[in-house]
Amino acid sequence: MTETTTTGTAFAPPTRFAVPGRIEVGGQAAAAWQTATITGIRRETPHAATFRFAVPQWAGHLPGQHLMLRLTAADGYVAQRHYSLASPPDDSGHIELTLDHVPDGEVSGWFHTVARPGDTVEVRGPLSGFFAWPGDRPALLVGAGSGVVPLMSMVRHHRIRSLHVPLRMVVSARSPEELIYARELGPETTTVFTRTAPQGVPVGRMSAAHVAPLLAEQPEGGWEAYVCGSNGFAEHASRLLVAAGQPVERIRIERFG
């Protein structure tokens, strides 16, 4: 799925929504549904929480991939959603999903108000190799809100493997209280607050001042850029990258909403 631009600068980076896909991991097509058991719940912000699952037959994944999750009610009603994987690929037999509590969301609502450790759901994946980062090239990550979730999988992978390939991340949140993974963010990350910020920190939308210095640091081979967020944010951030010199063909976009 690609997107054309409005009048002005030619701009058509590759882009995908969270849609069904299939890629082989370890020689196996990730097509079968598996039972996933909740083993832990960790609060990230007032509206987001991380759910940890045991999935004994999980084939592994690449940072940036997502899965399909299926809930089946007692009356047989089925709801399915796509969610990005937050965990790094080496967390043997376990995966993590970080879910926003969406108003009137039947699946996110169940997780945030009903789900407890020991409950089970069904998962299928990993899905889509388009947004995946195998850790073999410099990565420039740009996200907003829950768009940080697949990017954090990349950051965790980079840390666990002690990779030397450059990685930088810019994340946007409405306020410090709504910054997902705030406790984990390190020197690789630049944070932008759009509504409220700590004293002395400017408030405003992500701008050229946040991304241009990173593009000026071009590592050997250049950056592969990964942008994840709402439609409006993805468009805005991608234009900032292009204006700062990032090649259009080296911007990967995943959108939601």
PDB file of N, CA and C in Angstrom, residues 156-219:
ATOM      1  N   ARG A 156      15.489  -2.501  22.029  1.00  0.00           N
ATOM      2  CA  ARG A 156      15.820  -3.599  22.945  1.00  0.00           C
ATOM      3  C   ARG A 156      16.722  -4.629  22.271  1.00  0.00           C
ATOM      4  N   HIS A 157      16.431  -4.918  21.021  1.00  0.00           N
ATOM      5  CA  HIS A 157      17.267  -5.851  20.265  1.00  0.00           C
ATOM      6  C   HIS A 157      18.692  -5.302  20.151  1.00  0.00           C
ATOM      7  N   HIS A 158      18.808  -4.026  19.857  1.00  0.00           N
ATOM      8  CA  HIS A 158      20.122  -3.375  19.727  1.00  0.00           C
ATOM      9  C   HIS A 158      20.906  -3.492  21.027  1.00  0.00           C
ATOM     10  N   ARG A 159      20.222  -3.291  22.154  1.00  0.00           N
ATOM     11  CA  ARG A 159      20.904  -3.345  23.455  1.00  0.00           C
ATOM     12  C   ARG A 159      21.286  -4.773  23.842  1.00  0.00           C
ATOM     13  N   ILE A 160      20.340  -5.692  23.700  1.00  0.00           N
ATOM     14  CA  ILE A 160      20.593  -7.071  24.128  1.00  0.00           C
ATOM     15  C   ILE A 160      21.734  -7.693  23.339  1.00  0.00           C
ATOM     16  N   ARG A 161      21.778  -7.410  22.046  1.00  0.00           N
ATOM     17  CA  ARG A 161      22.825  -7.971  21.190  1.00  0.00           C
ATOM     18  C   ARG A 161      24.118  -7.151  21.207  1.00  0.00           C
ATOM     19  N   SER A 162      24.102  -6.029  21.927  1.00  0.00           N
ATOM     20  CA  SER A 162      25.265  -5.125  21.961  1.00  0.00           C
ATOM     21  C   SER A 162      25.741  -4.797  20.550  1.00  0.00           C
ATOM     22  N   LEU A 163      24.787  -4.450  19.702  1.00  0.00           N
ATOM     23  CA  LEU A 163      25.111  -4.143  18.311  1.00  0.00           C
ATOM     24  C   LEU A 163      25.866  -2.824  18.218  1.00  0.00           C
ATOM     25  N   HIS A 164      26.812  -2.771  17.315  1.00  0.00           N
ATOM     26  CA  HIS A 164      27.603  -1.555  17.130  1.00  0.00           C
ATOM     27  C   HIS A 164      27.063  -0.670  16.024  1.00  0.00           C
ATOM     28  N   VAL A 165      26.124  -1.192  15.247  1.00  0.00           N
ATOM     29  CA  VAL A 165      25.528  -0.399  14.183  1.00  0.00           C
ATOM     30  C   VAL A 165      24.772   0.771  14.819  1.00  0.00           C
ATOM     31  N   PRO A 166      24.907   1.998  14.290  1.00  0.00           N
ATOM     32  CA  PRO A 166      24.252   3.162  14.906  1.00  0.00           C
ATOM     33  C   PRO A 166      22.733   3.026  14.933  1.00  0.00           C
ATOM     34  N   LEU A 167      22.136   3.517  16.020  1.00  0.00           N
ATOM     35  CA  LEU A 167      20.680   3.550  16.171  1.00  0.00           C
ATOM     36  C   LEU A 167      20.322   4.809  16.939  1.00  0.00           C
ATOM     37  N   ARG A 168      19.367   5.561  16.422  1.00  0.00           N
ATOM     38  CA  ARG A 168      18.870   6.766  17.089  1.00  0.00           C
ATOM     39  C   ARG A 168      17.354   6.754  17.031  1.00  0.00           C
ATOM     40  N   MET A 169      16.710   7.349  18.038  1.00  0.00           N
ATOM     41  CA  MET A 169      15.245   7.379  18.067  1.00  0.00           C
ATOM     42  C   MET A 169      14.754   8.750  18.512  1.00  0.00           C
ATOM     43  N   VAL A 170      13.690   9.220  17.848  1.00  0.00           N
ATOM     44  CA  VAL A 170      12.984  10.438  18.247  1.00  0.00           C
ATOM     45  C   VAL A 170      11.540  10.042  18.502  1.00  0.00           C
ATOM     46  N   VAL A 171      11.034  10.321  19.707  1.00  0.00           N
ATOM     47  CA  VAL A 171       9.660   9.947  20.036  1.00  0.00           C
ATOM     48  C   VAL A 171       8.890  11.163  20.526  1.00  0.00           C
ATOM     49  N   SER A 172       7.625  11.208  20.172  1.00  0.00           N
ATOM     50  CA  SER A 172       6.754  12.312  20.547  1.00  0.00           C
ATOM     51  C   SER A 172       5.626  11.793  21.435  1.00  0.00           C
ATOM     52  N   ALA A 173       5.319  12.548  22.483  1.00  0.00           N
ATOM     53  CA  ALA A 173       4.211  12.217  23.381  1.00  0.00           C
ATOM     54  C   ALA A 173       3.554  13.514  23.827  1.00  0.00           C
ATOM     55  N   ARG A 174       2.304  13.412  24.262  1.00  0.00           N
ATOM     56  CA  ARG A 174       1.606  14.620  24.706  1.00  0.00           C
ATOM     57  C   ARG A 174       2.243  15.205  25.962  1.00  0.00           C
ATOM     58  N   SER A 175       2.684  14.343  26.861  1.00  0.00           N
ATOM     59  CA  SER A 175       3.245  14.796  28.137  1.00  0.00           C
ATOM     60  C   SER A 175       4.185  13.736  28.667  1.00  0.00           C
ATOM     61  N   PRO A 176       5.017  14.058  29.664  1.00  0.00           N
ATOM     62  CA  PRO A 176       5.879  13.036  30.264  1.00  0.00           C
ATOM     63  C   PRO A 176       5.093  11.857  30.820  1.00  0.00           C
ATOM     64  N   GLU A 177       3.887  12.115  31.349  1.00  0.00           N
ATOM     65  CA  GLU A 177       3.073  11.042  31.924  1.00  0.00           C
ATOM     66  C   GLU A 177       2.582  10.075  30.847  1.00  0.00           C
ATOM     67  N   GLU A 178       2.499  10.525  29.607  1.00  0.00           N
ATOM     68  CA  GLU A 178       2.001   9.684  28.530  1.00  0.00           C
ATOM     69  C   GLU A 178       3.117   9.144  27.643  1.00  0.00           C
ATOM     70  N   LEU A 179       4.351   9.291  28.079  1.00  0.00           N
ATOM     71  CA  LEU A 179       5.497   8.784  27.314  1.00  0.00           C
ATOM     72  C   LEU A 179       5.688   7.304  27.632  1.00  0.00           C
ATOM     73  N   ILE A 180       5.342   6.448  26.705  1.00  0.00           N
ATOM     74  CA  ILE A 180       5.465   5.008  26.900  1.00  0.00           C
ATOM     75  C   ILE A 180       6.949   4.620  26.979  1.00  0.00           C
ATOM     76  N   TYR A 181       7.273   3.732  27.888  1.00  0.00           N
ATOM     77  CA  TYR A 181       8.637   3.235  28.129  1.00  0.00           C
ATOM     78  C   TYR A 181       9.577   4.316  28.668  1.00  0.00           C
ATOM     79  N   ALA A 182       9.041   5.327  29.311  1.00  0.00           N
ATOM     80  CA  ALA A 182       9.871   6.440  29.779  1.00  0.00           C
ATOM     81  C   ALA A 182      11.055   5.965  30.610  1.00  0.00           C
ATOM     82  N   ARG A 183      10.840   4.921  31.424  1.00  0.00           N
ATOM     83  CA  ARG A 183      11.915   4.445  32.304  1.00  0.00           C
ATOM     84  C   ARG A 183      13.032   3.750  31.536  1.00  0.00           C
ATOM     85  N   GLU A 184      12.746   3.311  30.317  1.00  0.00           N
ATOM     86  CA  GLU A 184      13.744   2.563  29.551  1.00  0.00           C
ATOM     87  C   GLU A 184      14.518   3.410  28.550  1.00  0.00           C
ATOM     88  N   LEU A 185      14.019   4.583  28.253  1.00  0.00           N
ATOM     89  CA  LEU A 185      14.647   5.374  27.212  1.00  0.00           C
ATOM     90  C   LEU A 185      16.032   5.843  27.654  1.00  0.00           C
ATOM     91  N   GLY A 186      16.979   5.753  26.738  1.00  0.00           N
ATOM     92  CA  GLY A 186      18.358   6.090  27.059  1.00  0.00           C
ATOM     93  C   GLY A 186      18.908   7.186  26.173  1.00  0.00           C
ATOM     94  N   PRO A 187      20.239   7.281  26.112  1.00  0.00           N
ATOM     95  CA  PRO A 187      20.871   8.366  25.358  1.00  0.00           C
ATOM     96  C   PRO A 187      20.635   8.302  23.859  1.00  0.00           C
ATOM     97  N   GLU A 188      20.139   7.158  23.371  1.00  0.00           N
ATOM     98  CA  GLU A 188      19.846   7.070  21.935  1.00  0.00           C
ATOM     99  C   GLU A 188      18.561   7.799  21.565  1.00  0.00           C
ATOM    100  N   THR A 189      17.808   8.276  22.578  1.00  0.00           N
ATOM    101  CA  THR A 189      16.466   8.792  22.340  1.00  0.00           C
ATOM    102  C   THR A 189      16.343  10.293  22.598  1.00  0.00           C
ATOM    103  N   THR A 190      15.688  10.976  21.668  1.00  0.00           N
ATOM    104  CA  THR A 190      15.289  12.374  21.825  1.00  0.00           C
ATOM    105  C   THR A 190      13.779  12.394  22.025  1.00  0.00           C
ATOM    106  N   THR A 191      13.306  13.068  23.077  1.00  0.00           N
ATOM    107  CA  THR A 191      11.873  13.117  23.347  1.00  0.00           C
ATOM    108  C   THR A 191      11.308  14.493  23.006  1.00  0.00           C
ATOM    109  N   VAL A 192      10.084  14.480  22.493  1.00  0.00           N
ATOM    110  CA  VAL A 192       9.378  15.702  22.115  1.00  0.00           C
ATOM    111  C   VAL A 192       8.014  15.675  22.806  1.00  0.00           C
ATOM    112  N   PHE A 193       7.655  16.745  23.492  1.00  0.00           N
ATOM    113  CA  PHE A 193       6.364  16.821  24.179  1.00  0.00           C
ATOM    114  C   PHE A 193       5.497  17.883  23.513  1.00  0.00           C
ATOM    115  N   THR A 194       4.287  17.505  23.162  1.00  0.00           N
ATOM    116  CA  THR A 194       3.448  18.394  22.366  1.00  0.00           C
ATOM    117  C   THR A 194       2.470  19.238  23.182  1.00  0.00           C
ATOM    118  N   ARG A 195       2.199  18.859  24.442  1.00  0.00           N
ATOM    119  CA  ARG A 195       1.217  19.619  25.228  1.00  0.00           C
ATOM    120  C   ARG A 195       1.775  20.144  26.544  1.00  0.00           C
ATOM    121  N   THR A 196       2.411  19.281  27.316  1.00  0.00           N
ATOM    122  CA  THR A 196       3.056  19.722  28.551  1.00  0.00           C
ATOM    123  C   THR A 196       4.411  19.051  28.638  1.00  0.00           C
ATOM    124  N   ALA A 197       5.348  19.720  29.311  1.00  0.00           N
ATOM    125  CA  ALA A 197       6.717  19.207  29.402  1.00  0.00           C
ATOM    126  C   ALA A 197       7.315  19.616  30.738  1.00  0.00           C
ATOM    127  N   PRO A 198       8.400  18.958  31.146  1.00  0.00           N
ATOM    128  CA  PRO A 198       9.080  19.387  32.370  1.00  0.00           C
ATOM    129  C   PRO A 198       9.550  20.837  32.235  1.00  0.00           C
ATOM    130  N   GLN A 199       9.729  21.491  33.362  1.00  0.00           N
ATOM    131  CA  GLN A 199      10.157  22.889  33.350  1.00  0.00           C
ATOM    132  C   GLN A 199      11.445  23.049  32.553  1.00  0.00           C
ATOM    133  N   GLY A 200      11.465  24.015  31.673  1.00  0.00           N
ATOM    134  CA  GLY A 200      12.641  24.288  30.871  1.00  0.00           C
ATOM    135  C   GLY A 200      12.704  23.537  29.562  1.00  0.00           C
ATOM    136  N   VAL A 201      11.770  22.598  29.359  1.00  0.00           N
ATOM    137  CA  VAL A 201      11.741  21.827  28.118  1.00  0.00           C
ATOM    138  C   VAL A 201      10.670  22.429  27.211  1.00  0.00           C
ATOM    139  N   PRO A 202      11.022  22.764  25.970  1.00  0.00           N
ATOM    140  CA  PRO A 202      10.028  23.382  25.083  1.00  0.00           C
ATOM    141  C   PRO A 202       8.889  22.432  24.743  1.00  0.00           C
ATOM    142  N   VAL A 203       7.727  23.002  24.483  1.00  0.00           N
ATOM    143  CA  VAL A 203       6.543  22.243  24.096  1.00  0.00           C
ATOM    144  C   VAL A 203       6.223  22.558  22.641  1.00  0.00           C
ATOM    145  N   GLY A 204       5.926  21.541  21.872  1.00  0.00           N
ATOM    146  CA  GLY A 204       5.569  21.784  20.486  1.00  0.00           C
ATOM    147  C   GLY A 204       5.684  20.535  19.651  1.00  0.00           C
ATOM    148  N   ARG A 205       5.244  20.631  18.422  1.00  0.00           N
ATOM    149  CA  ARG A 205       5.264  19.508  17.494  1.00  0.00           C
ATOM    150  C   ARG A 205       6.699  19.176  17.086  1.00  0.00           C
ATOM    151  N   MET A 206       6.925  17.931  16.708  1.00  0.00           N
ATOM    152  CA  MET A 206       8.230  17.543  16.197  1.00  0.00           C
ATOM    153  C   MET A 206       8.581  18.416  15.001  1.00  0.00           C
ATOM    154  N   SER A 207       9.820  18.888  14.966  1.00  0.00           N
ATOM    155  CA  SER A 207      10.218  19.839  13.946  1.00  0.00           C
ATOM    156  C   SER A 207      11.553  19.453  13.327  1.00  0.00           C
ATOM    157  N   ALA A 208      11.983  20.263  12.356  1.00  0.00           N
ATOM    158  CA  ALA A 208      13.276  20.036  11.699  1.00  0.00           C
ATOM    159  C   ALA A 208      14.412  20.062  12.711  1.00  0.00           C
ATOM    160  N   ALA A 209      14.259  20.861  13.776  1.00  0.00           N
ATOM    161  CA  ALA A 209      15.315  20.949  14.782  1.00  0.00           C
ATOM    162  C   ALA A 209      15.567  19.619  15.477  1.00  0.00           C
ATOM    163  N   HIS A 210      14.585  18.714  15.472  1.00  0.00           N
ATOM    164  CA  HIS A 210      14.742  17.414  16.127  1.00  0.00           C
ATOM    165  C   HIS A 210      15.373  16.369  15.205  1.00  0.00           C
ATOM    166  N   VAL A 211      15.110  16.456  13.919  1.00  0.00           N
ATOM    167  CA  VAL A 211      15.602  15.409  13.010  1.00  0.00           C
ATOM    168  C   VAL A 211      16.811  15.828  12.189  1.00  0.00           C
ATOM    169  N   ALA A 212      16.942  17.119  11.878  1.00  0.00           N
ATOM    170  CA  ALA A 212      18.049  17.565  11.023  1.00  0.00           C
ATOM    171  C   ALA A 212      19.422  17.233  11.608  1.00  0.00           C
ATOM    172  N   PRO A 213      19.648  17.420  12.929  1.00  0.00           N
ATOM    173  CA  PRO A 213      20.975  17.075  13.460  1.00  0.00           C
ATOM    174  C   PRO A 213      21.317  15.589  13.292  1.00  0.00           C
ATOM    175  N   LEU A 214      20.313  14.727  13.345  1.00  0.00           N
ATOM    176  CA  LEU A 214      20.564  13.296  13.174  1.00  0.00           C
ATOM    177  C   LEU A 214      20.923  12.977  11.726  1.00  0.00           C
ATOM    178  N   LEU A 215      20.267  13.651  10.797  1.00  0.00           N
ATOM    179  CA  LEU A 215      20.590  13.448   9.385  1.00  0.00           C
ATOM    180  C   LEU A 215      21.960  14.016   9.057  1.00  0.00           C
ATOM    181  N   ALA A 216      22.406  14.995   9.828  1.00  0.00           N
ATOM    182  CA  ALA A 216      23.735  15.569   9.596  1.00  0.00           C
ATOM    183  C   ALA A 216      24.832  14.623  10.042  1.00  0.00           C
ATOM    184  N   GLU A 217      24.485  13.629  10.903  1.00  0.00           N
ATOM    185  CA  GLU A 217      25.469  12.671  11.419  1.00  0.00           C
ATOM    186  C   GLU A 217      25.589  11.455  10.540  1.00  0.00           C
ATOM    187  N   GLN A 218      25.352  11.518   9.298  1.00  0.00           N
ATOM    188  CA  GLN A 218      25.241  10.348   8.426  1.00  0.00           C
ATOM    189  C   GLN A 218      26.266   9.265   8.737  1.00  0.00           C
ATOM    190  N   PRO A 219      25.838   8.093   9.184  1.00  0.00           N
ATOM    191  CA  PRO A 219      26.774   6.988   9.410  1.00  0.00           C
ATOM    192  C   PRO A 219      27.160   6.366   8.069  1.00  0.00           C
TER     193      PRO A 219
END
